[in-house]
Tab-separated table of N, CA and C in Angstrom:
chain	number	residue	atom	x	y	z
H	1	MET	N	65.380	29.070	145.335
H	1	MET	CA	65.118	30.480	145.581
H	1	MET	C	66.292	31.122	146.325
H	2	ALA	N	66.751	30.473	147.398
H	2	ALA	CA	67.860	31.034	148.178
H	2	ALA	C	69.132	31.092	147.348
H	3	LEU	N	69.356	30.079	146.518
H	3	LEU	CA	70.545	30.061	145.663
H	3	LEU	C	70.499	31.199	144.646
H	4	THR	N	69.332	31.438	144.058
H	4	THR	CA	69.178	32.535	143.108
H	4	THR	C	69.434	33.869	143.788
H	5	ARG	N	68.887	34.032	144.977
H	5	ARG	CA	69.084	35.278	145.737
H	5	ARG	C	70.568	35.483	146.029
H	6	TRP	N	71.240	34.427	146.477
H	6	TRP	CA	72.661	34.520	146.791
H	6	TRP	C	73.479	34.820	145.539
H	7	THR	N	73.184	34.140	144.428
H	7	THR	CA	73.891	34.370	143.166
H	7	THR	C	73.707	35.809	142.697
H	8	ASN	N	72.485	36.316	142.789
H	8	ASN	CA	72.221	37.701	142.405
H	8	ASN	C	72.944	38.685	143.313
H	9	ALA	N	73.027	38.383	144.596
H	9	ALA	CA	73.737	39.250	145.538
H	9	ALA	C	75.231	39.283	145.219
H	10	VAL	N	75.798	38.134	144.853
H	10	VAL	CA	77.208	38.066	144.453
H	10	VAL	C	77.431	38.943	143.224
H	11	GLU	N	76.574	38.798	142.226
H	11	GLU	CA	76.681	39.597	140.994
H	11	GLU	C	76.601	41.090	141.309
H	12	TRP	N	75.631	41.462	142.131
H	12	TRP	CA	75.386	42.871	142.467
H	12	TRP	C	76.580	43.481	143.193
H	13	LEU	N	77.076	42.787	144.204
H	13	LEU	CA	78.221	43.310	144.955
H	13	LEU	C	79.490	43.317	144.113
H	14	ALA	N	79.767	42.221	143.437
H	14	ALA	CA	81.006	42.089	142.669
H	14	ALA	C	81.111	43.130	141.559
H	15	ALA	N	79.996	43.629	141.068
H	15	ALA	CA	80.025	44.648	140.013
H	15	ALA	C	80.765	45.902	140.453
H	16	ALA	N	80.872	46.135	141.750
H	16	ALA	CA	81.556	47.324	142.269
H	16	ALA	C	83.033	47.070	142.576
H	17	ALA	N	83.505	45.853	142.324
H	17	ALA	CA	84.911	45.512	142.591
H	17	ALA	C	85.794	46.001	141.448
H	18	ARG	N	87.058	46.193	141.762
H	18	ARG	CA	88.025	46.588	140.725
H	18	ARG	C	88.127	45.486	139.658
H	19	GLU	N	88.083	44.223	140.099
H	19	GLU	CA	88.100	43.072	139.189
H	19	GLU	C	86.873	42.203	139.499
H	20	PRO	N	85.716	42.547	138.924
H	20	PRO	CA	84.482	41.831	139.239
H	20	PRO	C	84.566	40.322	139.040
H	21	GLY	N	85.223	39.869	137.977
H	21	GLY	CA	85.314	38.431	137.701
H	21	GLY	C	86.052	37.687	138.797
H	22	LEU	N	87.148	38.245	139.260
H	22	LEU	CA	87.923	37.627	140.338
H	22	LEU	C	87.115	37.587	141.631
H	23	CYS	N	86.450	38.675	141.915
H	23	CYS	CA	85.615	38.759	143.119
H	23	CYS	C	84.503	37.704	143.068
H	24	LYS	N	83.779	37.641	141.953
H	24	LYS	CA	82.703	36.653	141.797
H	24	LYS	C	83.224	35.239	141.917
H	25	SER	N	84.321	34.974	141.256
H	25	SER	CA	84.903	33.634	141.295
H	25	SER	C	85.261	33.239	142.714
H	26	ASP	N	85.866	34.142	143.433
H	26	ASP	CA	86.253	33.897	144.819
H	26	ASP	C	85.030	33.551	145.667
H	27	TRP	N	84.013	34.370	145.569
H	27	TRP	CA	82.820	34.167	146.381
H	27	TRP	C	82.007	32.962	145.917
H	28	GLN	N	81.959	32.679	144.643
H	28	GLN	CA	81.183	31.548	144.142
H	28	GLN	C	81.821	30.208	144.479
H	29	HIS	N	83.104	30.219	144.796
H	29	HIS	CA	83.781	28.978	145.165
H	29	HIS	C	83.817	28.773	146.675
H	30	GLY	N	82.890	29.435	147.356
H	30	GLY	CA	82.682	29.161	148.760
H	30	GLY	C	83.538	29.913	149.754
H	31	THR	N	84.407	30.806	149.310
H	31	THR	CA	85.199	31.537	150.290
H	31	THR	C	84.441	32.783	150.732
H	32	THR	N	84.855	33.319	151.836
H	32	THR	CA	84.263	34.565	152.323
H	32	THR	C	85.230	35.707	152.091
H	33	GLY	N	86.225	35.488	151.230
H	33	GLY	CA	87.283	36.455	150.970
H	33	GLY	C	86.812	37.895	150.958
H	34	ILE	N	87.615	38.758	151.541
H	34	ILE	CA	87.308	40.174	151.623
H	34	ILE	C	87.777	40.849	150.328
H	35	HIS	N	86.909	41.659	149.755
H	35	HIS	CA	87.245	42.418	148.557
H	35	HIS	C	86.912	43.884	148.778
H	36	LEU	N	87.709	44.764	148.165
H	36	LEU	CA	87.419	46.194	148.205
H	36	LEU	C	86.428	46.518	147.104
H	37	LEU	N	85.344	47.200	147.477
H	37	LEU	CA	84.327	47.592	146.514
H	37	LEU	C	84.230	49.108	146.486
H	38	ALA	N	84.027	49.644	145.306
H	38	ALA	CA	83.957	51.096	145.121
H	38	ALA	C	82.597	51.632	145.531
H	39	ALA	N	82.617	52.606	146.413
H	39	ALA	CA	81.391	53.336	146.741
H	39	ALA	C	81.173	54.370	145.638
H	40	GLY	N	79.962	54.867	145.535
H	40	GLY	CA	79.682	55.939	144.603
H	40	GLY	C	79.318	55.519	143.193
H	41	ARG	N	79.343	54.239	142.907
H	41	ARG	CA	78.916	53.777	141.582
H	41	ARG	C	77.469	53.290	141.642
H	42	PHE	N	77.223	52.336	142.502
H	42	PHE	CA	75.884	51.761	142.627
H	42	PHE	C	75.227	52.135	143.948
H	43	TRP	N	76.040	52.533	144.912
H	43	TRP	CA	75.567	52.841	146.251
H	43	TRP	C	76.631	53.646	146.985
H	44	ASP	N	76.197	54.301	148.066
H	44	ASP	CA	77.077	54.982	149.001
H	44	ASP	C	76.941	54.247	150.330
H	45	VAL	N	77.831	54.550	151.278
H	45	VAL	CA	77.795	53.859	152.564
H	45	VAL	C	77.920	54.885	153.695
H	46	LEU	N	76.980	54.830	154.630
H	46	LEU	CA	77.051	55.643	155.840
H	46	LEU	C	77.600	54.762	156.950
H	47	ILE	N	78.723	55.171	157.544
H	47	ILE	CA	79.382	54.386	158.592
H	47	ILE	C	79.184	55.093	159.922
H	48	VAL	N	78.632	54.350	160.893
H	48	VAL	CA	78.351	54.893	162.225
H	48	VAL	C	78.960	53.970	163.286
H	49	PRO	N	79.122	54.459	164.527
H	49	PRO	CA	79.630	53.592	165.600
H	49	PRO	C	78.736	52.358	165.779
H	50	ALA	N	79.352	51.241	166.135
H	50	ALA	CA	78.639	49.959	166.219
H	50	ALA	C	77.451	49.989	167.173
H	51	CYS	N	77.603	50.606	168.352
H	51	CYS	CA	76.478	50.589	169.300
H	51	CYS	C	75.252	51.257	168.695
H	52	LEU	N	75.450	52.361	167.996
H	52	LEU	CA	74.343	53.045	167.329
H	52	LEU	C	73.877	52.257	166.104
H	53	GLY	N	74.801	51.741	165.323
H	53	GLY	CA	74.457	51.012	164.106
H	53	GLY	C	73.677	49.734	164.369
H	54	LEU	N	74.088	48.981	165.391
H	54	LEU	CA	73.379	47.736	165.705
H	54	LEU	C	71.956	48.015	166.171
H	55	ARG	N	71.801	49.047	167.009
H	55	ARG	CA	70.452	49.403	167.468
H	55	ARG	C	69.621	49.914	166.294
H	56	THR	N	70.242	50.682	165.402
H	56	THR	CA	69.540	51.202	164.229
H	56	THR	C	69.079	50.060	163.326
H	57	ALA	N	69.924	49.060	163.141
H	57	ALA	CA	69.540	47.896	162.334
H	57	ALA	C	68.323	47.204	162.942
H	58	ASP	N	68.271	47.114	164.268
H	58	ASP	CA	67.097	46.532	164.935
H	58	ASP	C	65.847	47.367	164.667
H	59	VAL	N	65.991	48.681	164.760
H	59	VAL	CA	64.854	49.569	164.499
H	59	VAL	C	64.386	49.402	163.054
H	60	LEU	N	65.324	49.386	162.112
H	60	LEU	CA	64.969	49.235	160.693
H	60	LEU	C	64.228	47.929	160.424
H	61	SER	N	64.610	46.869	161.119
H	61	SER	CA	63.963	45.574	160.885
H	61	SER	C	62.510	45.561	161.354
H	62	CYS	N	62.120	46.543	162.148
H	62	CYS	CA	60.755	46.604	162.669
H	62	CYS	C	59.881	47.634	161.955
H	63	VAL	N	60.437	48.361	160.991
H	63	VAL	CA	59.655	49.372	160.273
H	63	VAL	C	58.718	48.663	159.304
H	64	PRO	N	57.408	48.879	159.461
H	64	PRO	CA	56.458	48.198	158.580
H	64	PRO	C	56.592	48.650	157.125
H	65	ARG	N	56.399	47.717	156.206
H	65	ARG	CA	56.389	47.969	154.767
H	65	ARG	C	57.695	48.550	154.235
H	66	VAL	N	58.787	48.378	154.978
H	66	VAL	CA	60.096	48.833	154.504
H	66	VAL	C	61.070	47.678	154.642
H	67	GLU	N	61.660	47.304	153.518
H	67	GLU	CA	62.672	46.251	153.546
H	67	GLU	C	64.025	46.912	153.770
H	68	PRO	N	64.713	46.565	154.864
H	68	PRO	CA	66.015	47.198	155.098
H	68	PRO	C	67.035	46.771	154.049
H	69	GLY	N	67.925	47.693	153.743
H	69	GLY	CA	68.995	47.399	152.802
H	69	GLY	C	70.195	46.816	153.529
H	70	PRO	N	71.267	46.559	152.797
H	70	PRO	CA	72.450	45.937	153.383
H	70	PRO	C	73.072	46.770	154.509
H	71	ALA	N	73.531	46.056	155.530
H	71	ALA	CA	74.262	46.672	156.639
H	71	ALA	C	75.401	45.725	157.001
H	72	LEU	N	76.580	46.292	157.148
H	72	LEU	CA	77.809	45.532	157.337
H	72	LEU	C	78.445	45.909	158.662
H	73	LEU	N	78.747	44.909	159.501
H	73	LEU	CA	79.395	45.140	160.790
H	73	LEU	C	80.893	44.870	160.690
H	74	ASP	N	81.687	45.834	161.114
H	74	ASP	CA	83.132	45.667	161.253
H	74	ASP	C	83.397	45.646	162.759
H	75	SER	N	83.506	44.455	163.326
H	75	SER	CA	83.643	44.357	164.783
H	75	SER	C	85.023	44.775	165.276
H	76	ARG	N	86.022	44.764	164.427
H	76	ARG	CA	87.350	45.244	164.843
H	76	ARG	C	87.356	46.758	165.011
H	77	ARG	N	86.779	47.443	164.069
H	77	ARG	CA	86.753	48.909	164.134
H	77	ARG	C	85.534	49.429	164.891
H	78	GLN	N	84.618	48.521	165.218
H	78	GLN	CA	83.402	48.880	165.940
H	78	GLN	C	82.553	49.892	165.168
H	79	HIS	N	82.263	49.548	163.896
H	79	HIS	CA	81.436	50.376	163.030
H	79	HIS	C	80.413	49.516	162.301
H	80	VAL	N	79.327	50.158	161.894
H	80	VAL	CA	78.332	49.536	161.021
H	80	VAL	C	78.176	50.444	159.805
H	81	GLY	N	78.181	49.837	158.617
H	81	GLY	CA	77.985	50.587	157.380
H	81	GLY	C	76.639	50.254	156.766
H	82	PHE	N	75.859	51.291	156.494
H	82	PHE	CA	74.546	51.140	155.865
H	82	PHE	C	74.659	51.557	154.402
H	83	PHE	N	74.243	50.690	153.484
H	83	PHE	CA	74.315	50.959	152.054
H	83	PHE	C	73.087	51.763	151.637
H	84	LEU	N	73.344	52.896	150.981
H	84	LEU	CA	72.307	53.849	150.572
H	84	LEU	C	72.381	54.103	149.070
H	85	PRO	N	71.313	54.647	148.479
H	85	PRO	CA	71.402	55.035	147.071
H	85	PRO	C	72.507	56.077	146.890
H	86	HIS	N	73.166	56.031	145.751
H	86	HIS	CA	74.238	56.977	145.448
H	86	HIS	C	73.683	58.398	145.411
H	87	ASP	N	74.280	59.277	146.205
H	87	ASP	CA	73.881	60.684	146.241
H	87	ASP	C	75.078	61.506	146.696
H	88	PRO	N	75.946	61.909	145.748
H	88	PRO	CA	77.165	62.614	146.123
H	88	PRO	C	76.910	63.974	146.763
H	89	SER	N	75.711	64.533	146.634
H	89	SER	CA	75.430	65.831	147.250
H	89	SER	C	74.924	65.685	148.681
H	90	SER	N	74.673	64.464	149.124
H	90	SER	CA	74.170	64.239	150.476
H	90	SER	C	75.271	64.494	151.499
H	91	ILE	N	74.882	65.109	152.598
H	91	ILE	CA	75.816	65.379	153.703
H	91	ILE	C	75.183	64.818	154.967
H	92	TRP	N	75.948	64.038	155.707
H	92	TRP	CA	75.486	63.485	156.970
H	92	TRP	C	76.327	64.110	158.076
H	93	VAL	N	75.667	64.639	159.089
H	93	VAL	CA	76.339	65.327	160.178
H	93	VAL	C	76.208	64.482	161.434
H	94	GLY	N	77.293	64.305	162.153
H	94	GLY	CA	77.246	63.562	163.405
H	94	GLY	C	78.641	63.237	163.887
H	95	HIS	N	78.730	62.889	165.138
H	95	HIS	CA	80.014	62.564	165.752
H	95	HIS	C	80.450	61.163	165.339
H	96	ASN	N	81.684	61.039	164.879
H	96	ASN	CA	82.298	59.751	164.563
H	96	ASN	C	81.576	58.984	163.443
H	97	ILE	N	81.110	59.725	162.439
H	97	ILE	CA	80.484	59.067	161.290
H	97	ILE	C	81.257	59.439	160.022
H	98	ARG	N	81.116	58.579	159.008
H	98	ARG	CA	81.720	58.841	157.696
H	98	ARG	C	80.706	58.498	156.622
H	99	TYR	N	80.805	59.211	155.534
H	99	TYR	CA	79.933	58.950	154.396
H	99	TYR	C	80.824	58.658	153.202
H	100	LEU	N	80.773	57.426	152.707
H	100	LEU	CA	81.586	57.026	151.560
H	100	LEU	C	80.767	57.174	150.287
H	101	THR	N	81.314	57.904	149.344
H	101	THR	CA	80.680	58.059	148.045
H	101	THR	C	81.780	57.947	146.988
H	102	THR	N	81.626	58.555	145.853
H	102	THR	CA	82.593	58.445	144.765
H	102	THR	C	84.020	58.661	145.275
H	103	GLY	N	84.891	57.714	144.958
H	103	GLY	CA	86.283	57.782	145.406
H	103	GLY	C	86.540	57.001	146.681
H	104	GLY	N	85.489	56.567	147.364
H	104	GLY	CA	85.641	55.783	148.589
H	104	GLY	C	85.566	54.297	148.308
H	105	TRP	N	86.186	53.525	149.166
H	105	TRP	CA	86.201	52.067	149.032
H	105	TRP	C	85.791	51.445	150.361
H	106	ILE	N	85.130	50.307	150.278
H	106	ILE	CA	84.749	49.590	151.493
H	106	ILE	C	85.098	48.107	151.329
H	107	ALA	N	85.671	47.555	152.389
H	107	ALA	CA	86.003	46.129	152.405
H	107	ALA	C	84.732	45.350	152.719
H	108	THR	N	84.457	44.337	151.906
H	108	THR	CA	83.257	43.527	152.117
H	108	THR	C	83.555	42.047	151.946
H	109	PRO	N	82.895	41.222	152.753
H	109	PRO	CA	82.996	39.771	152.566
H	109	PRO	C	81.925	39.321	151.573
H	110	ALA	N	81.899	38.039	151.309
H	110	ALA	CA	80.853	37.455	150.459
H	110	ALA	C	79.487	37.769	151.057
H	111	PRO	N	78.456	37.884	150.216
H	111	PRO	CA	77.134	38.243	150.734
H	111	PRO	C	76.528	37.220	151.690
H	112	HIS	N	77.049	36.006	151.707
H	112	HIS	CA	76.518	34.996	152.633
H	112	HIS	C	77.239	35.017	153.987
H	113	CYS	N	78.264	35.842	154.136
H	113	CYS	CA	79.080	35.838	155.350
H	113	CYS	C	78.361	36.521	156.516
H	114	ARG	N	78.008	35.717	157.518
H	114	ARG	CA	77.307	36.231	158.697
H	114	ARG	C	78.120	35.966	159.964
H	115	TRP	N	79.426	35.755	159.831
H	115	TRP	CA	80.288	35.491	160.974
H	115	TRP	C	81.641	36.171	160.723
H	116	GLY	N	82.474	36.240	161.727
H	116	GLY	CA	83.800	36.831	161.576
H	116	GLY	C	83.824	38.296	161.950
H	117	ASP	N	85.000	38.903	161.810
H	117	ASP	CA	85.171	40.306	162.187
H	117	ASP	C	84.447	41.262	161.241
H	118	LEU	N	84.282	40.852	159.998
H	118	LEU	CA	83.581	41.657	159.000
H	118	LEU	C	82.446	40.798	158.462
H	119	ARG	N	81.206	41.177	158.814
H	119	ARG	CA	80.069	40.317	158.461
H	119	ARG	C	78.819	41.159	158.217
H	120	TRP	N	77.915	40.568	157.448
H	120	TRP	CA	76.648	41.224	157.138
H	120	TRP	C	75.667	41.016	158.281
H	121	ILE	N	75.103	42.101	158.785
H	121	ILE	CA	74.007	41.960	159.753
H	121	ILE	C	72.673	42.019	159.007
H	122	CYS	N	72.696	42.602	157.830
H	122	CYS	CA	71.570	42.531	156.903
H	122	CYS	C	72.211	42.373	155.524
H	123	PRO	N	72.255	41.158	155.006
H	123	PRO	CA	72.963	40.916	153.747
H	123	PRO	C	72.223	41.504	152.543
H	124	PRO	N	72.949	41.737	151.459
H	124	PRO	CA	72.290	42.175	150.221
H	124	PRO	C	71.262	41.132	149.791
H	125	ASP	N	70.144	41.604	149.248
H	125	ASP	CA	69.060	40.684	148.898
H	125	ASP	C	69.133	40.151	147.472
H	126	GLY	N	70.083	40.635	146.672
H	126	GLY	CA	70.194	40.170	145.298
H	126	GLY	C	69.339	40.942	144.320
H	127	ARG	N	68.487	41.829	144.826
H	127	ARG	CA	67.639	42.659	143.962
H	127	ARG	C	68.126	44.107	143.926
H	128	GLY	N	69.122	44.413	144.726
H	128	GLY	CA	69.644	45.786	144.766
H	128	GLY	C	68.939	46.686	145.757
H	129	THR	N	68.185	46.116	146.682
H	129	THR	CA	67.513	46.923	147.697
H	129	THR	C	68.551	47.665	148.530
H	130	LEU	N	68.325	48.952	148.742
H	130	LEU	CA	69.203	49.784	149.563
H	130	LEU	C	68.393	50.417	150.680
H	131	ASN	N	69.079	50.902	151.697
H	131	ASN	CA	68.407	51.619	152.775
H	131	ASN	C	67.916	52.961	152.242
H	132	GLN	N	66.699	53.323	152.581
H	132	GLN	CA	66.143	54.608	152.175
H	132	GLN	C	66.682	55.681	153.119
H	133	PRO	N	67.288	56.753	152.604
H	133	PRO	CA	67.901	57.763	153.471
H	133	PRO	C	66.965	58.327	154.538
H	134	SER	N	65.731	58.667	154.170
H	134	SER	CA	64.821	59.253	155.167
H	134	SER	C	64.437	58.234	156.233
H	135	VAL	N	64.258	56.981	155.838
H	135	VAL	CA	63.927	55.923	156.800
H	135	VAL	C	65.137	55.660	157.708
H	136	LEU	N	66.331	55.621	157.122
H	136	LEU	CA	67.540	55.412	157.915
H	136	LEU	C	67.742	56.555	158.899
H	137	GLU	N	67.521	57.778	158.461
H	137	GLU	CA	67.668	58.925	159.358
H	137	GLU	C	66.707	58.816	160.549
H	138	GLY	N	65.462	58.460	160.278
H	138	GLY	CA	64.489	58.282	161.355
H	138	GLY	C	64.897	57.162	162.302
H	139	ALA	N	65.405	56.060	161.751
H	139	ALA	CA	65.843	54.930	162.577
H	139	ALA	C	67.053	55.315	163.427
H	140	LEU	N	67.965	56.105	162.862
H	140	LEU	CA	69.121	56.572	163.641
H	140	LEU	C	68.678	57.439	164.819
H	141	HIS	N	67.726	58.334	164.571
H	141	HIS	CA	67.214	59.180	165.654
H	141	HIS	C	66.514	58.340	166.723
H	142	ALA	N	65.713	57.374	166.293
H	142	ALA	CA	65.016	56.510	167.252
H	142	ALA	C	66.025	55.701	168.069
H	143	ALA	N	67.034	55.156	167.402
H	143	ALA	CA	68.056	54.364	168.099
H	143	ALA	C	68.831	55.227	169.076
H	144	MET	N	69.169	56.445	168.670
H	144	MET	CA	69.911	57.340	169.556
H	144	MET	C	69.064	57.695	170.777
H	145	GLY	N	67.773	57.907	170.561
H	145	GLY	CA	66.874	58.187	171.683
H	145	GLY	C	66.832	57.024	172.664
H	146	GLU	N	66.761	55.806	172.137
H	146	GLU	CA	66.751	54.619	173.004
H	146	GLU	C	68.068	54.479	173.759
H	147	LEU	N	69.175	54.693	173.059
H	147	LEU	CA	70.486	54.601	173.713
H	147	LEU	C	70.633	55.678	174.781
H	148	ALA	N	70.143	56.874	174.507
H	148	ALA	CA	70.216	57.963	175.488
H	148	ALA	C	69.401	57.614	176.735
H	149	ARG	N	68.203	57.063	176.537
H	149	ARG	CA	67.378	56.666	177.688
H	149	ARG	C	68.056	55.552	178.481
H	150	ASP	N	68.610	54.572	177.760
H	150	ASP	CA	69.260	53.436	178.418
H	150	ASP	C	70.490	53.847	179.218
H	151	HIS	N	71.162	54.880	178.753
H	151	HIS	CA	72.402	55.309	179.398
H	151	HIS	C	72.217	56.572	180.234
H	152	GLY	N	70.977	57.043	180.377
H	152	GLY	CA	70.700	58.178	181.241
H	152	GLY	C	71.128	59.519	180.685
H	153	THR	N	71.318	59.623	179.383
H	153	THR	CA	71.726	60.883	178.781
H	153	THR	C	70.504	61.566	178.196
H	154	THR	N	70.444	62.888	178.304
H	154	THR	CA	69.266	63.602	177.822
H	154	THR	C	69.486	64.325	176.507
H	155	HIS	N	70.687	64.293	175.960
H	155	HIS	CA	70.912	64.999	174.692
H	155	HIS	C	71.138	64.015	173.550
H	156	HIS	N	71.007	64.523	172.345
H	156	HIS	CA	71.152	63.704	171.140
H	156	HIS	C	72.255	64.279	170.254
H	157	ARG	N	73.281	64.794	170.843
H	157	ARG	CA	74.323	65.500	170.102
H	157	ARG	C	74.964	64.660	169.016
H	158	GLY	N	75.134	63.387	169.247
H	158	GLY	CA	75.848	62.566	168.273
H	158	GLY	C	74.979	61.935	167.207
H	159	THR	N	73.685	62.224	167.179
H	159	THR	CA	72.816	61.593	166.205
H	159	THR	C	73.115	62.092	164.809
H	160	PRO	N	73.417	61.203	163.888
H	160	PRO	CA	73.647	61.642	162.505
H	160	PRO	C	72.394	62.270	161.928
H	161	HIS	N	72.586	63.312	161.168
H	161	HIS	CA	71.487	64.017	160.547
H	161	HIS	C	71.859	64.270	159.108
H	162	ARG	N	70.996	63.880	158.208
H	162	ARG	CA	71.256	64.078	156.780
H	162	ARG	C	70.747	65.455	156.395
H	163	SER	N	71.563	66.163	155.654
H	163	SER	CA	71.168	67.482	155.223
H	163	SER	C	71.636	67.724	153.804
H	164	THR	N	70.803	68.362	153.012
H	164	THR	CA	71.236	68.804	151.699
H	164	THR	C	71.177	70.322	151.635
H	165	ASP	N	70.854	70.946	152.765
H	165	ASP	CA	70.761	72.397	152.854
H	165	ASP	C	71.989	72.909	153.593
H	166	ALA	N	72.850	73.650	152.905
H	166	ALA	CA	74.094	74.127	153.501
H	166	ALA	C	73.842	75.057	154.673
H	167	SER	N	72.726	75.796	154.693
H	167	SER	CA	72.456	76.711	155.805
H	167	SER	C	72.261	75.952	157.114
H	168	GLU	N	71.780	74.714	157.038
H	168	GLU	CA	71.608	73.908	158.238
H	168	GLU	C	72.946	73.548	158.865
H	169	LEU	N	73.986	73.480	158.062
H	169	LEU	CA	75.281	73.049	158.560
H	169	LEU	C	75.947	74.099	159.431
H	170	CYS	N	75.609	75.361	159.233
H	170	CYS	CA	76.250	76.429	159.991
H	170	CYS	C	75.939	76.341	161.480
H	171	CYS	N	74.787	75.855	161.811
H	171	CYS	CA	74.368	75.789	163.208
H	171	CYS	C	74.483	74.397	163.786
H	172	ALA	N	75.082	73.484	163.070
H	172	ALA	CA	75.175	72.091	163.522
H	172	ALA	C	76.029	72.002	164.772
H	173	PRO	N	75.566	71.306	165.817
H	173	PRO	CA	76.342	71.175	167.044
H	173	PRO	C	77.524	70.216	166.913
H	174	THR	N	77.559	69.448	165.866
H	174	THR	CA	78.646	68.505	165.664
H	174	THR	C	79.269	68.761	164.310
H	175	PRO	N	80.504	68.363	164.118
H	175	PRO	CA	81.182	68.684	162.859
H	175	PRO	C	80.671	67.867	161.684
H	176	VAL	N	80.775	68.463	160.522
H	176	VAL	CA	80.495	67.731	159.285
H	176	VAL	C	81.771	66.975	158.962
H	177	ILE	N	81.631	65.693	158.675
H	177	ILE	CA	82.798	64.895	158.333
H	177	ILE	C	82.742	64.640	156.839
H	178	PRO	N	83.438	65.455	156.053
H	178	PRO	CA	83.387	65.239	154.613
H	178	PRO	C	84.256	64.053	154.214
H	179	HIS	N	83.875	63.428	153.134
H	179	HIS	CA	84.697	62.347	152.584
H	179	HIS	C	84.877	62.602	151.107
H	180	ALA	N	86.105	62.752	150.722
H	180	ALA	CA	86.362	63.039	149.305
H	180	ALA	C	86.877	61.833	148.599
């Protein structure tokens, strides 16, 4: 069962590589080699600061009846990337966040890699499960609230907020970070 899940996860991730066969071969032969995968084909990626992302991943793991999607930690850059369904019209607002969609690339290790500077904190499941945008947004708000309480801050200025309504962006307290 675990081997099938891992094999399916390799297939799913490698499909987004520039050279899927090379990527699959590399990962199937036991390496954790880093490959660039295209965002915007099968999924998009929301990248947030590590302190917020790690807490958000914890919150997501506790949401009943929701299986969290892939989340990738880059400990060198101190970011966490959450894999979401492809939605090029989606806009995420918040301090120090990026949204990768069509035209964006993300470096990823093999789906079994749970160590090193670039590692999965929630690996792909091999079935294509992704983080649900509304659930992720709620988890980000909950995590930001917890971090604010822990650090004695009373505002939520940096909490990412997903919006598809352009009128909401005019009054946003933080800048929209577009990614083309």
